[in-house]
Amino acid sequence: MSDFFEVVDADYVVGRKKILFGVNCVFRAGEVTAVLGPNGAGKSTLLRLLSGELRPTSGSVKMLGREVCEMNAKELATRRALMRQAVDITFPITAAEVVRMGILREGVFWDLPEDDSVVRNALERVDMSDFVERDMRSLSGGERQRVLLARALVQVRNAKIDQPCGLLLDEPTSALDLEHQHQTMFLARESAAAGCAVVVVLHDPNLALQYADFVIVLSNGQVCGNGIPSEILSSDFMQKYFRVDTDIHEDSFGSFLRVRGRRR
Amino acid sequence: MNQALNLKRLLLFIVLGVLLIWVCLGSLSLGAADISPQAVLRIVFSGVAGEHGDVEHFVIWNIRLPRTVVAVIVGAALAASGAALQGMFRNPMADPALIGITAGGSLGAVAAMVFANVVSGGVMVGEFVRGGIGLWAVPLCAFVGAFVVTSLVYQLSKLSGRVTVAHMLLVGIAMNALCGALTGLLIVTANDQQLREITFWTLGGLGFVTSQQVPAVLVLVVLPLLGYVLCARGLNALMIGEGEAFSMGVNLEKLKWVIVLCSALSVGAAVAFCGGIGFIGLVAPHLVRLMIGGDHRFLLPGAALMGGLLLCGADMLARTLAAPAELPVGIVTAALGAPFFLFLLLRGTRV
């Protein structure tokens, strides 16, 4: 599978502060790549570079061989979707209206009835079919996150193996209960199978071990680990970069990690 | 899926339309000389006709009709600008006054009024505002003021890279203070007659507009309205955040430019012709949002209708409450708008 996103020697500097520097990595369609790292490591910034929202100070970020920041917003929208961390919503808008926006209809003033099934289907996939007409502001943080995930899924619904899309999820599991954390990761896998390059920022290494094909670990704006999760996330690695003591266990499902506590 | 909502929207538009026609008729028939609604309709549809020479004809065509038309479109402009700015700033308190557009417009207008005295050598400002060479001076200066301030706000908030809303609001507050100080400085240098004019103009009123100015008001105010409606889908996407909007292909820079430009045009014109009319830009969009939700494709035209209705109604009250004297319409909108707004807040309604 060819590279969907390719980041070469990318730096992102604000004033004198280097948020990211010397970042090299690739993301392929059909794979789920988890981005891990302590708070403030530059994970969200990396995602925003990939989405084209930010322009790298130096180096390049390419999507299918083209420089992302050279592409216009409309064109990018058909090739990748971004779900940001917790957003605050000030005005009344229903869950269905949010999801419907992902369809990217332009000139049509009236909503098309054939879009209804797309919206309903997407809300069903995130277990939100009972909340179709609910105001987003009355939903809990986790429910809201699931609606926003449904919107992003709708935007990349036409991804195919020969016409891949990027799906960039910034901490999609941060406010979710256990069931829906796993459901979200399952949906990420499904999207990858359909032909998306899925990049998902996570804090739970076990979700990465269980669902991701690759993991990229950022620390202080640099890539400090890049490879297969079970190989990268060793006890020593977790101690060095995440400052926690861990035991690694193996069973028939693969390896998992138990955090004993903060590094002493 | 949203049949009920679409029905609600349709119903709101019909009700607002009917109310608007009703208020316009009322505004045309009430006044120092009461003219029956039937007579009003007959006169309006018989066209401009100076040769008839009857008083009612003259009153309707030269005094009440321009005033009513201006009330409706200025109300619509203020309300739609309020809705668009609230959407752009993702802030329910955003208002043309918030980012300095109104203050910039006022500065320009006051400058025109004060310097008019110097330029025209002692002609009273009232004369200057209402007729002669100076017909366009005040509106032009107000537009320039509004435009300069909005572009400055936009450019200054861009200095740090991309335009963020928080940055823009803070720059707007600073510009508000600066324009306020400069306006104050001008007022200090004004003479008593000018002071009186400026004070009345600041309170807001529709009596300054002459029938020759109506086409200008129409153009300056209706074009931006169309601009806003073109931004509706982008504003909808902005409701769930700038990042998500960008994800969906909204060109944020362009969207912000269009809205800033349109609001400078329409609010600048509104301030110049009618002075400071508050609360329409704040109350009308919220009323419509409460009834039909936040979808900007319907909110923007709905708010425009509501704004036109409110300002026309307020002007009718301003002319009749203390007849034969006339209250500045800005007092009426603030006196009715502020308590209503508090009522909304206290009732616990999310605005």
mmCIF file of C-alpha atoms in Angstrom, chain A residues 34 36 202-211 215 229 233 238 242 244 246 255-257 259:
data_model
loop_
_atom_site.group_PDB
_atom_site.id
_atom_site.type_symbol
_atom_site.label_atom_id
_atom_site.label_comp_id
_atom_site.label_asym_id
_atom_site.label_seq_id
_atom_site.Cartn_x
_atom_site.Cartn_y
_atom_site.Cartn_z
ATOM 1 C CA ALA A 34 -1.819 5.618 16.756
ATOM 2 C CA LEU A 36 0.976 8.694 21.477
ATOM 3 C CA LEU A 202 -4.585 8.255 21.966
ATOM 4 C CA HIS A 203 -3.498 8.284 25.575
ATOM 5 C CA ASP A 204 -4.227 4.657 26.376
ATOM 6 C CA PRO A 205 -1.333 2.469 25.168
ATOM 7 C CA ASN A 206 -3.537 -0.614 25.453
ATOM 8 C CA LEU A 207 -5.927 0.728 22.806
ATOM 9 C CA ALA A 208 -2.890 1.242 20.575
ATOM 10 C CA LEU A 209 -1.617 -2.280 21.296
ATOM 11 C CA GLN A 210 -5.009 -3.779 20.573
ATOM 12 C CA TYR A 211 -6.117 -1.816 17.502
ATOM 13 C CA VAL A 215 2.421 3.670 16.592
ATOM 14 C CA PRO A 229 3.074 -1.106 18.901
ATOM 15 C CA LEU A 233 5.904 0.081 23.858
ATOM 16 C CA MET A 238 7.257 3.626 28.874
ATOM 17 C CA PHE A 242 5.889 8.442 29.851
ATOM 18 C CA VAL A 244 5.422 5.357 34.501
ATOM 19 C CA THR A 246 4.680 -0.811 33.737
ATOM 20 C CA SER A 255 0.350 -8.063 24.653
ATOM 21 C CA PHE A 256 -1.114 -5.603 27.117
ATOM 22 C CA LEU A 257 0.296 -3.228 29.583
ATOM 23 C CA VAL A 259 0.621 0.554 34.737
#
